[in-house]
Coordinates of C-alpha atoms in Angstrom, one line a residue:
Chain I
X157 CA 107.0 119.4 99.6
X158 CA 104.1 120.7 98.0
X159 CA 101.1 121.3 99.9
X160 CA 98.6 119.8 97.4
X161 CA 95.1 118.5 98.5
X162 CA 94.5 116.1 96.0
X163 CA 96.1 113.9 93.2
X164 CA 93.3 112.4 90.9
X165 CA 95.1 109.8 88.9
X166 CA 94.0 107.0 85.9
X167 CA 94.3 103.2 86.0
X168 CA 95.5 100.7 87.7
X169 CA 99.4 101.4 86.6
X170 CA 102.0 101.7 89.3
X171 CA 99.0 101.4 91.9
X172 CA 101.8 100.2 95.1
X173 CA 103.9 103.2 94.3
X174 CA 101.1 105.5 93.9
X175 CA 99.6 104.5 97.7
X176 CA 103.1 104.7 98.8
X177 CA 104.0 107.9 97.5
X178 CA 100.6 109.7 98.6
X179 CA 101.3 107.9 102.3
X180 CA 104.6 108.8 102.5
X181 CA 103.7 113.0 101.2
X182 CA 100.5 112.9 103.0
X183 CA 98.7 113.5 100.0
X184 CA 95.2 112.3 99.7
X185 CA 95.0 110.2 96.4
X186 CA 91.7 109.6 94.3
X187 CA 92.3 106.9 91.2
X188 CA 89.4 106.7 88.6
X189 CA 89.2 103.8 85.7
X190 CA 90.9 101.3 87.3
X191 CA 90.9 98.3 84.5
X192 CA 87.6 100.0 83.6
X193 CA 87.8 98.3 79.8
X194 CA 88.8 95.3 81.0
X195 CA 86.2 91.8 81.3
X196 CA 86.8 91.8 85.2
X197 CA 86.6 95.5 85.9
X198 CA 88.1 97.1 89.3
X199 CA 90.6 95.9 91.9
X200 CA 91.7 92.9 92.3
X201 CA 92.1 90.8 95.7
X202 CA 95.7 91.5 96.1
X203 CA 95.3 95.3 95.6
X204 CA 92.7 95.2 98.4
X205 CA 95.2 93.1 100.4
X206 CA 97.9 96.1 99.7
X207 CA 95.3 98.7 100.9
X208 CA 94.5 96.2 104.5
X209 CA 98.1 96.1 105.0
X210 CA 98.2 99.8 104.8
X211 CA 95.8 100.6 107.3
X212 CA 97.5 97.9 110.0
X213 CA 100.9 100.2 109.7
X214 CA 99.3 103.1 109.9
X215 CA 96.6 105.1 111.8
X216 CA 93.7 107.1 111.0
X217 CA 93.9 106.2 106.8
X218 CA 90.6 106.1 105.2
X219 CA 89.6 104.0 102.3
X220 CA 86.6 104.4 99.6
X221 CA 86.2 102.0 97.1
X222 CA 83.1 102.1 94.5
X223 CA 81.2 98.6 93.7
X224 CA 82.9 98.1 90.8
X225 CA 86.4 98.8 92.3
X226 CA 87.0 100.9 89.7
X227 CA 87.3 103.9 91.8
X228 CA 89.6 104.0 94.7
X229 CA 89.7 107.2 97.2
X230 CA 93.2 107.0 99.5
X231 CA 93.4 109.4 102.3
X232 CA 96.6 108.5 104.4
X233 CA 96.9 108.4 108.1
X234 CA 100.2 108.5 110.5
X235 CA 102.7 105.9 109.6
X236 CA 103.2 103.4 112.9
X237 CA 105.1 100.7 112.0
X238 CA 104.1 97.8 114.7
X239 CA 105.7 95.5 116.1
X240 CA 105.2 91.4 115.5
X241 CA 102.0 92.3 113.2
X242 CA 100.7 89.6 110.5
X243 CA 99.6 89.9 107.2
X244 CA 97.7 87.1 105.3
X245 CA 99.2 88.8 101.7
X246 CA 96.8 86.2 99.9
X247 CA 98.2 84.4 96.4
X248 CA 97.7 86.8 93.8
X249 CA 100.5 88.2 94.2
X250 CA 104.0 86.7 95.7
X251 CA 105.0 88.2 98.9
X252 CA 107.5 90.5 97.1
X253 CA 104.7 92.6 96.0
X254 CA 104.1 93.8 99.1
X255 CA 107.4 93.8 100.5
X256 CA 108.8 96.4 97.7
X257 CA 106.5 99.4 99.0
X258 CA 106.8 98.0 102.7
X259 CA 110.4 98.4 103.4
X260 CA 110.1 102.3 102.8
X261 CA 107.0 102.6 104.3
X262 CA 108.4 100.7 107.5
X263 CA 112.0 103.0 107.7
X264 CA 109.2 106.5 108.3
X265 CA 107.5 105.0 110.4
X266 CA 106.7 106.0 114.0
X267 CA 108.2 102.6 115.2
X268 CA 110.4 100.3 113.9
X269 CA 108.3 97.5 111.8
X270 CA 108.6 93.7 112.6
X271 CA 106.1 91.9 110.7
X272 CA 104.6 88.3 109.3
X273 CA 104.3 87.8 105.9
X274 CA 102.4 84.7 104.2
X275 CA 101.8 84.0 100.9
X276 CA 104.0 82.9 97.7
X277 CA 107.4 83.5 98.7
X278 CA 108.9 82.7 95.1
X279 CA 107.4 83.6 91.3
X280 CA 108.3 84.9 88.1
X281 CA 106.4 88.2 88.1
X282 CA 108.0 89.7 91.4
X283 CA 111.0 89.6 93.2
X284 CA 112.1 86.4 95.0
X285 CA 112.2 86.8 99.1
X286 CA 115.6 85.5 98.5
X287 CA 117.1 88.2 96.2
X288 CA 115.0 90.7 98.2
X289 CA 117.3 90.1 100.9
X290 CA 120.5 89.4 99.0
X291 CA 120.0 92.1 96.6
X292 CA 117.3 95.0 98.0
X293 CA 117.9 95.0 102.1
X294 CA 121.7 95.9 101.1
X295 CA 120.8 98.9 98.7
X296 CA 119.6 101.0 102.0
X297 CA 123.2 100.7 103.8
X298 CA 124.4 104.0 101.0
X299 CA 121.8 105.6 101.7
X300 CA 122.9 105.9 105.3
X301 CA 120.4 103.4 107.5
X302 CA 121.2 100.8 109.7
X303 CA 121.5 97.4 108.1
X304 CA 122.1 95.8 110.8
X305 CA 118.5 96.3 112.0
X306 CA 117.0 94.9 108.8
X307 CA 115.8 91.5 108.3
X308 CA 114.3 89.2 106.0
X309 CA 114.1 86.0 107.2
X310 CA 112.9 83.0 105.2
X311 CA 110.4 80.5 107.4
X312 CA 108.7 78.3 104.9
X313 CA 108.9 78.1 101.1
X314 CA 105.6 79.0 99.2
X315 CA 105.3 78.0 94.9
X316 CA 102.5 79.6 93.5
X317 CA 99.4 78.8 93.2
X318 CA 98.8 77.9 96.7
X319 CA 101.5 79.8 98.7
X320 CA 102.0 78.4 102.0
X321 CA 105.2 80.1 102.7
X322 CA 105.8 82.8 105.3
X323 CA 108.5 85.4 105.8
X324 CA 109.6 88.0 108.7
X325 CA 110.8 91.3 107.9
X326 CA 112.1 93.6 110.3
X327 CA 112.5 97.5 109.5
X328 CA 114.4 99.8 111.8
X329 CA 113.0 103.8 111.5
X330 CA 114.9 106.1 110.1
X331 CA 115.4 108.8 112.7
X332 CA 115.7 111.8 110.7
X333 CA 116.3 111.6 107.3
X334 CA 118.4 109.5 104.7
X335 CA 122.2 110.4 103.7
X336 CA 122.3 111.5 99.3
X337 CA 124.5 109.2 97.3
X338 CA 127.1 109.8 94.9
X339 CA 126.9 106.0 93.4
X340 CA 128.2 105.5 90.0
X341 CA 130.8 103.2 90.4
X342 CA 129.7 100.1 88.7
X343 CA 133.0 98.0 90.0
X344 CA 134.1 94.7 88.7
X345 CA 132.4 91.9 89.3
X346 CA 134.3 89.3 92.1
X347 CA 131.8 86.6 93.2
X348 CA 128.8 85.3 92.4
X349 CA 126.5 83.8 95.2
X350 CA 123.1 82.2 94.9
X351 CA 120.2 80.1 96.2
X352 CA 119.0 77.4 94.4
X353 CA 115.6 76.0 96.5
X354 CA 112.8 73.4 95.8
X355 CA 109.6 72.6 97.1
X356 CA 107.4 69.6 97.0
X357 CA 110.0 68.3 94.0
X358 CA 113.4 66.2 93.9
X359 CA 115.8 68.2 95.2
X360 CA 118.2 67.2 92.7
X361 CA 116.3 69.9 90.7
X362 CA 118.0 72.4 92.5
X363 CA 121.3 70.7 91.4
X364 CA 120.1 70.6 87.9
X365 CA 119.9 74.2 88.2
X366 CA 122.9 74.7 90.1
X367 CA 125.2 73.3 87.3
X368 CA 123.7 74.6 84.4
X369 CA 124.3 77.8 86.0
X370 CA 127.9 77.3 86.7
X371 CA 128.1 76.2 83.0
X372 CA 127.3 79.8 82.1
X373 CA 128.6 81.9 85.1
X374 CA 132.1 80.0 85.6
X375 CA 133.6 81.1 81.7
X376 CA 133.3 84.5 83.5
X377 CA 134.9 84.2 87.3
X378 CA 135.4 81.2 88.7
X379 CA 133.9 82.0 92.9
X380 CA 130.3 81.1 91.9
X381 CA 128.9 79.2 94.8
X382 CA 125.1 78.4 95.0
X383 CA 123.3 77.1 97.8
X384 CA 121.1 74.5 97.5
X385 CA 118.1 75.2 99.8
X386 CA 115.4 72.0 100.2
X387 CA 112.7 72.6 102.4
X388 CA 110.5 70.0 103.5
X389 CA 106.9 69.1 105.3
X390 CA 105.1 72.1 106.1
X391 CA 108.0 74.6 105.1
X392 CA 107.5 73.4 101.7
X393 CA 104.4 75.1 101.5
X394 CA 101.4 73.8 99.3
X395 CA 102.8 73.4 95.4
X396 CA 105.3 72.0 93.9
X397 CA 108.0 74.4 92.2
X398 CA 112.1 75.3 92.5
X399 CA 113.9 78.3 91.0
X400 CA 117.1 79.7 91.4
X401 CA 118.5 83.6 92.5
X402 CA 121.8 84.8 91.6
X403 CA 123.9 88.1 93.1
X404 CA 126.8 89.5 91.3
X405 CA 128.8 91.5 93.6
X406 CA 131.4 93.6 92.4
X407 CA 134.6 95.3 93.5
X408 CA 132.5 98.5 94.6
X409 CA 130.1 96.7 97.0
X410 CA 126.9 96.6 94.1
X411 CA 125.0 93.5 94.1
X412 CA 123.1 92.6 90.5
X413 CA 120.6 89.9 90.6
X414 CA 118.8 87.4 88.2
X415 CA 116.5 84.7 89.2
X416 CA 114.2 82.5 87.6
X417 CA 111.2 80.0 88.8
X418 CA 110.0 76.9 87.1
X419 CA 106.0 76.8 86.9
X420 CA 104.8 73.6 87.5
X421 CA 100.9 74.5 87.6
X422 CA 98.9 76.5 85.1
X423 CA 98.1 80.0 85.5
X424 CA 94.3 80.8 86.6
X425 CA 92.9 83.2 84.0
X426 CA 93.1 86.8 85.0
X427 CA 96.5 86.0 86.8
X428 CA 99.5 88.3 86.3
X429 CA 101.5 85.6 86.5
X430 CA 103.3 85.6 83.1
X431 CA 104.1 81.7 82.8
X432 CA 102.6 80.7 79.8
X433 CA 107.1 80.4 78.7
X434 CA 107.5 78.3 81.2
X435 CA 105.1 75.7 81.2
X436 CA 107.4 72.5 80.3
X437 CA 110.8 73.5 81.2
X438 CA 113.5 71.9 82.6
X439 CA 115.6 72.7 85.6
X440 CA 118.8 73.1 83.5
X441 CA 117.1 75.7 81.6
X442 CA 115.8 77.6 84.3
X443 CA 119.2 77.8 85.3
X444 CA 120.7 78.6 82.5
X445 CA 118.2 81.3 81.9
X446 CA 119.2 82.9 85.3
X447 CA 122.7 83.0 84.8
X448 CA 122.0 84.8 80.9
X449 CA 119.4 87.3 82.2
X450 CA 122.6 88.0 84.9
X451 CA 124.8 88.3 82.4
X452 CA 122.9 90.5 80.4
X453 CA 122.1 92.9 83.5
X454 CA 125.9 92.9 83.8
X455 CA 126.4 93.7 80.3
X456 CA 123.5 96.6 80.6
X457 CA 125.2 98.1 83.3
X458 CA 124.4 100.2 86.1
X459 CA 124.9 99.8 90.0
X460 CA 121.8 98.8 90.3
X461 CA 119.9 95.7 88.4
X462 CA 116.6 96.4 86.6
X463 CA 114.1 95.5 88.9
X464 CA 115.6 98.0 91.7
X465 CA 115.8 100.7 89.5
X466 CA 112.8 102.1 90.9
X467 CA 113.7 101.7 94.7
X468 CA 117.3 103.4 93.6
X469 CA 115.0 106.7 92.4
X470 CA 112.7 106.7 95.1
X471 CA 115.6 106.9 97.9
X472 CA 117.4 109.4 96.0
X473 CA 113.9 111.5 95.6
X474 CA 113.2 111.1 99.7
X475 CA 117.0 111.9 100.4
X476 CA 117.5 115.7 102.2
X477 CA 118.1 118.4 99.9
X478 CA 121.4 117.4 99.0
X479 CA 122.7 116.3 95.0
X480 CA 122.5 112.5 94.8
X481 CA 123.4 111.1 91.8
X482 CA 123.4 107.0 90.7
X483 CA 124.2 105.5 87.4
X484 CA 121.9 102.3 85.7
X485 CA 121.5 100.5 83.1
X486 CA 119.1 101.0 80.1
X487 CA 115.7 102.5 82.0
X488 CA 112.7 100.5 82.3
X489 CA 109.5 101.2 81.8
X490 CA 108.8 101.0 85.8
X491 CA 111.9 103.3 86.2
X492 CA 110.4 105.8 84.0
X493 CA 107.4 105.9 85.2
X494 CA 108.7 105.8 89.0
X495 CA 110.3 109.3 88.1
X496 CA 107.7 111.2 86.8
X497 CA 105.7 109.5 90.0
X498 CA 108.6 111.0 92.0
X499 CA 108.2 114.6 90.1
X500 CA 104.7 114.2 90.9
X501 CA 104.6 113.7 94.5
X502 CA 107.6 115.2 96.1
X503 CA 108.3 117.8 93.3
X504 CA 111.7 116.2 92.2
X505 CA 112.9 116.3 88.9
X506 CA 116.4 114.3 88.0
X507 CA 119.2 115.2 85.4
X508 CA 119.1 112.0 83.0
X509 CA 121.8 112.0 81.1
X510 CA 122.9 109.2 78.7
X511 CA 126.7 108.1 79.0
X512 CA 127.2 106.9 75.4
X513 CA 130.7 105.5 76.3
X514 CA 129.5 102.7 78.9
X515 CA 125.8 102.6 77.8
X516 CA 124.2 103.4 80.8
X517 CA 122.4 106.5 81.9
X518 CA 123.4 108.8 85.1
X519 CA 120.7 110.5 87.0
X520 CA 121.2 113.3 89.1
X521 CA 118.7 115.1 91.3
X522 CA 118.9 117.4 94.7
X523 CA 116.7 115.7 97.2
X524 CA 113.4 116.6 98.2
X525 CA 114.6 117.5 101.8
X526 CA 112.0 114.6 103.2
X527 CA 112.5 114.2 107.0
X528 CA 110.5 111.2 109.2
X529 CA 107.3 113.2 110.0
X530 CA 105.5 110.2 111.7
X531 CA 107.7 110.2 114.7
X532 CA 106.7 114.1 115.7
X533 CA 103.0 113.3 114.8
X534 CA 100.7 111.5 117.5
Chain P
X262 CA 128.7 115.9 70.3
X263 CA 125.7 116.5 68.5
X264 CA 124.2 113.3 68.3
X265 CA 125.2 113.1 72.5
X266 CA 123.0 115.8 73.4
X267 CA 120.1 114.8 71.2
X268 CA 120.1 111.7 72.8
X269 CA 120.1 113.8 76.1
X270 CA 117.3 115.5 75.4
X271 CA 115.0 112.7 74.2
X272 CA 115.7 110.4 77.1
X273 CA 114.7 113.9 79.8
X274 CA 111.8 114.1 77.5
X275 CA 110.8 110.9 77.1
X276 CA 110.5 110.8 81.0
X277 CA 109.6 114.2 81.5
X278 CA 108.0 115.2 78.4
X279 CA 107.4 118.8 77.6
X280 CA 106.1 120.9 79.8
X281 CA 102.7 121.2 77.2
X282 CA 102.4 117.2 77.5
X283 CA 101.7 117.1 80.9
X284 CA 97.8 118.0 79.8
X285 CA 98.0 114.4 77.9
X286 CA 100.0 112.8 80.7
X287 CA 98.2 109.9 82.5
X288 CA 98.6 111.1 85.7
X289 CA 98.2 114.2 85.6
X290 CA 95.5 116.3 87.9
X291 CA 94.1 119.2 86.5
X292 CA 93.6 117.9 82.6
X293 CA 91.2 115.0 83.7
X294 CA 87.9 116.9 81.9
X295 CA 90.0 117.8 78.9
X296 CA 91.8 114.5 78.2
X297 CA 88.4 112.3 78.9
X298 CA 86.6 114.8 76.3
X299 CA 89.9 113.3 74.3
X300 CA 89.2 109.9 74.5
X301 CA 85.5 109.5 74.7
X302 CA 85.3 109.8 70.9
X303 CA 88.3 107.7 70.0
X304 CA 88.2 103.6 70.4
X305 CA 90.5 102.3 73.3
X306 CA 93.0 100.4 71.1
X307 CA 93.3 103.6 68.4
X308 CA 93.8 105.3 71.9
X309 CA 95.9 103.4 72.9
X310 CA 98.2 103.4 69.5
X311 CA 98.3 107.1 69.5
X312 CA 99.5 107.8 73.3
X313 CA 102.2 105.1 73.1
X314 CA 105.8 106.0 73.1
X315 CA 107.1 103.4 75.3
X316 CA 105.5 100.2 75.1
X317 CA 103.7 99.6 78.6
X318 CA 104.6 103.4 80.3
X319 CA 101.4 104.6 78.9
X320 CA 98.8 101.7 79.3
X321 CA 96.8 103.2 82.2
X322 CA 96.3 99.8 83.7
X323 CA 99.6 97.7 82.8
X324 CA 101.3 95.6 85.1
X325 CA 102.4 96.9 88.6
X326 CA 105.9 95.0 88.2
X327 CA 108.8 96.1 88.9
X328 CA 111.2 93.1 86.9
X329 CA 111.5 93.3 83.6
X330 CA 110.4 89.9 81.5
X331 CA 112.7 89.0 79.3
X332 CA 111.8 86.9 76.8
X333 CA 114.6 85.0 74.6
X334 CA 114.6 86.8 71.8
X335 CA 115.7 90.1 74.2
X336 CA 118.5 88.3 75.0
X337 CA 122.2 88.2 73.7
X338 CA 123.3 84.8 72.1
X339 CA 125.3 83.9 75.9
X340 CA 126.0 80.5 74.6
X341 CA 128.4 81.9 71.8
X342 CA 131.8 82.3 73.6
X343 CA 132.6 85.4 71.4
X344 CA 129.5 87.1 73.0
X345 CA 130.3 86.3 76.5
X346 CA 134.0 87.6 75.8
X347 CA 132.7 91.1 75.3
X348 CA 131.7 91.2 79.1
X349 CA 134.8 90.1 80.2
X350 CA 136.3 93.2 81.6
X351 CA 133.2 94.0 83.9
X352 CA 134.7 90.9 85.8
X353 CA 138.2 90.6 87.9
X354 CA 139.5 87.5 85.5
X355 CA 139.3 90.6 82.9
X356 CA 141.4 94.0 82.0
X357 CA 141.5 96.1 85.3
X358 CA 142.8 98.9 83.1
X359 CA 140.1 98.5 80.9
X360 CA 137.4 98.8 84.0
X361 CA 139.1 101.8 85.5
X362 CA 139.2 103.5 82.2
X363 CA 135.3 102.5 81.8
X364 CA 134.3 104.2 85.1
X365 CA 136.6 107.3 84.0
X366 CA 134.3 107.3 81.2
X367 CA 137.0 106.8 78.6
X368 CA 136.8 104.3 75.7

């Protein structure tokens, strides 16, 4: 790794990665014009909720924002982990915001992570808790770590825009270092399995969604089985909503995911949240919509789905200084920019080669030889 | 093979970039006084227009999301049976030669 002092960066872009990358290098970070042009300059509430979470997992960090929030100063501290900590993660974001950078800072940490989560457990703009653990939690098993140890339990249901629901992750340290991959085999696809949930509605929204799903998926295989999950009373959470995740597995052992959620409030102003599509729709179309977007991924390619393209580079970046190479689909602009942050921070640059027969692209890179330093550090 | 290796180098690029870009690149360290000199003259949206390759990669302050939205349009027409036949040998009801042939990069 390089031994840099300081990276100054721009914006607000990529801000989760950025923290995560500078805590997991032990790079001090210093971000300048964050949303500077825009009406509500600065960071928002769920940024500063990221940047609390940080400092309960890890010791000695120091944070220096400006009034504005438009300039944020990160200088990282140990990694701890922690074991049955909380974290309030607000309703800006859903809880998958936080749980994408989480689950690598948990593996190098000192201590294995078990930890609370409350918030929005299901949205459109990050992943669902559900296809978190369906389709993220098993990506880590190639890379060589435990999955046995990992959990992602489901307590309550939260719809945006009042959350209520709650979640418990468990993370198991990574003892050394991770194990590279040689992971191009897309496989066929076998089964499809899914959950279809609803909160504070009918549940026979969630079998609206079920069969319009099937109507899609089952021209293609015919093992598509999607469980209806209705919570009710206090794990409902607060608003009304229901939404649907799918998993593809294939022959291989990769797992692509869709999902979709209904939004049955309006969006505040200033919210990420892009819902303005989805304001009257109906249950069959929501999953219908899953089961395309599925499809599609599946047509794209790739052992990986979209959304975990960036996860996929960051484990091949922190794997020992071995070659690793994965195949995806068509890159994203969170992929692309996830390997330039990966250039950036631990000095790894990947092959990227296009495979014009299949359509998809294969990326090779050797490994930035990253080993768990929090365990040696007091 | 031409048109193969083109593509090759535009996708490392359009990553990468050349090695000269990285004074233009939006997270880069050293260039910060250069760059702002850059952009304190021009209007954000001309700005804007001028650094963007890839829609949303160089918006200093878009979205921290990892999913991709797609919107309808982005989609194939997956109602049309033809369309939906096309995929059908990425699944085990389809041509197992045809898969195995697919991940030996053959046609």
């Amino acid at each position: 790794m390089e031994g840099r002092k300081l990276i100054r960066m721009r914006g607000s872009q990529h801000l989760r990665q950025r923290l995560l990358l500078a805590t997991l290098s032990g790079v001090p970070i210093r971000i300048d014009e964050i949303r500077a042009q825009d009406a509500a300059p600065g960071l928002r509430d769920y940024e500063a909720s990221l940047l609390r979470l940080l400092e309960k997992i890890s010791n000695g960090s120091m944070v220096e924002i400006n009034e504005t929030g438009t300039k944020l100063r990160y200088k990282p501290g140990v990694l701890a982990g922690g074991r049955d900590l909380v974290h309030d993660c607000g309703t800006g974001r859903a809880i998958g915001y936080f749980l994408e950078p989480l689950i690598l800072l948990g593996l190098f940490g000192k201590t294995a992570l078990s930890i609370t989560l409350k918030g929005v457990t299901n949205d459109n703009t990050d992943p669902f808790v559900d296809t978190f653990r369906t389709a993220t939690l098993p990506m880590l098993k190639h890379f060589g770590v435990q999955i046995e140890d990992l959990e992602l339990k489901i307590v309550s249901r939260g719809a945006p825009p009042l959350g209520g629901g709650e979640v418990r992750l468990k993370v198991p340290i990574v003892p050394q270092s991770l194990l590279a991959v040689r992971w191009v085999d897309e496989g066929m696809v076998k089964r499809v399995r899914g959950v279809a949930y609803s909160t504070r509605v009918s549940p026979h929204m969630s079998n609206r969604m079920v069969d319009a799903a099937r109507g899609v998926l089952n021209r293609l295989l015919p093992d598509v089985y999607i469980f209806t999950d209705h919570y009710s009373g206090q794990e409902s959470g607060k608003s009304p909503g229901y939404g649907i995740s799918l998993v593809a597995e294939t022959t291989s052992g990769c797992l692509i995911s869709s999902e979709a959620a209904a939004n049955c409030s309006k969006s505040e102003e200033g919210d990420v949240r892009n819902d303005k599509a989805h304001a009257q729709v109906l249950p069959e179309d929501i999953g219908a919509q899953a089961a395309m977007q599925l499809l599609e991924e599946i047509k794209q390619g790739g052992v990986v789905d979209t959304a975990r393209q960036g996860l996929l580079f960051l484990l091949c970046g922190l794997c020992p200084a071995d070659v690793s190479k994965v195949r995806v689909g068509k890159l994203s602009p969170h992929g692309i920019r996830t390997l330039r942050h990966i250039k950036e921070f631990l000095g790894v640059q990947f092959n990227i080669k296009p495979d014009p027969v299949t359509g998809t692209v294969i990326l090779t890179c050797v490994g930035s030889g990253y080993r768990n330093i929090s365990r040696k550090l007091s | 093979a031409v048109t193969a290796s083109k593509r090759r180098v535009n996708l490392m690029q359009l990553v990468y970039g050349s090695s000269m870009a990285t004074l233009h690149d939006d997270s880069g360290i050293d260039s910060d006084s250069i760059s702002d000199d850059e952009e304190l003259f021009k209007p954000k949206k001309m700005r804007e227009k001028v650094s963007s390759k890839v829609p949303g990669v160089e918006d200093i302050d878009a979205d921290d999301c990892s999913k991709l939205h797609f919107e309808p349009e982005d989609l194939n027409d997956w109602s049309n049976q033809d369309v939906v036949e096309t995929i059908r040998d990425r699944f085990v009801t389809g041509d197992w030669t045809k898969a195995a042939q697919r991940q030996r990069g053959e046609v």
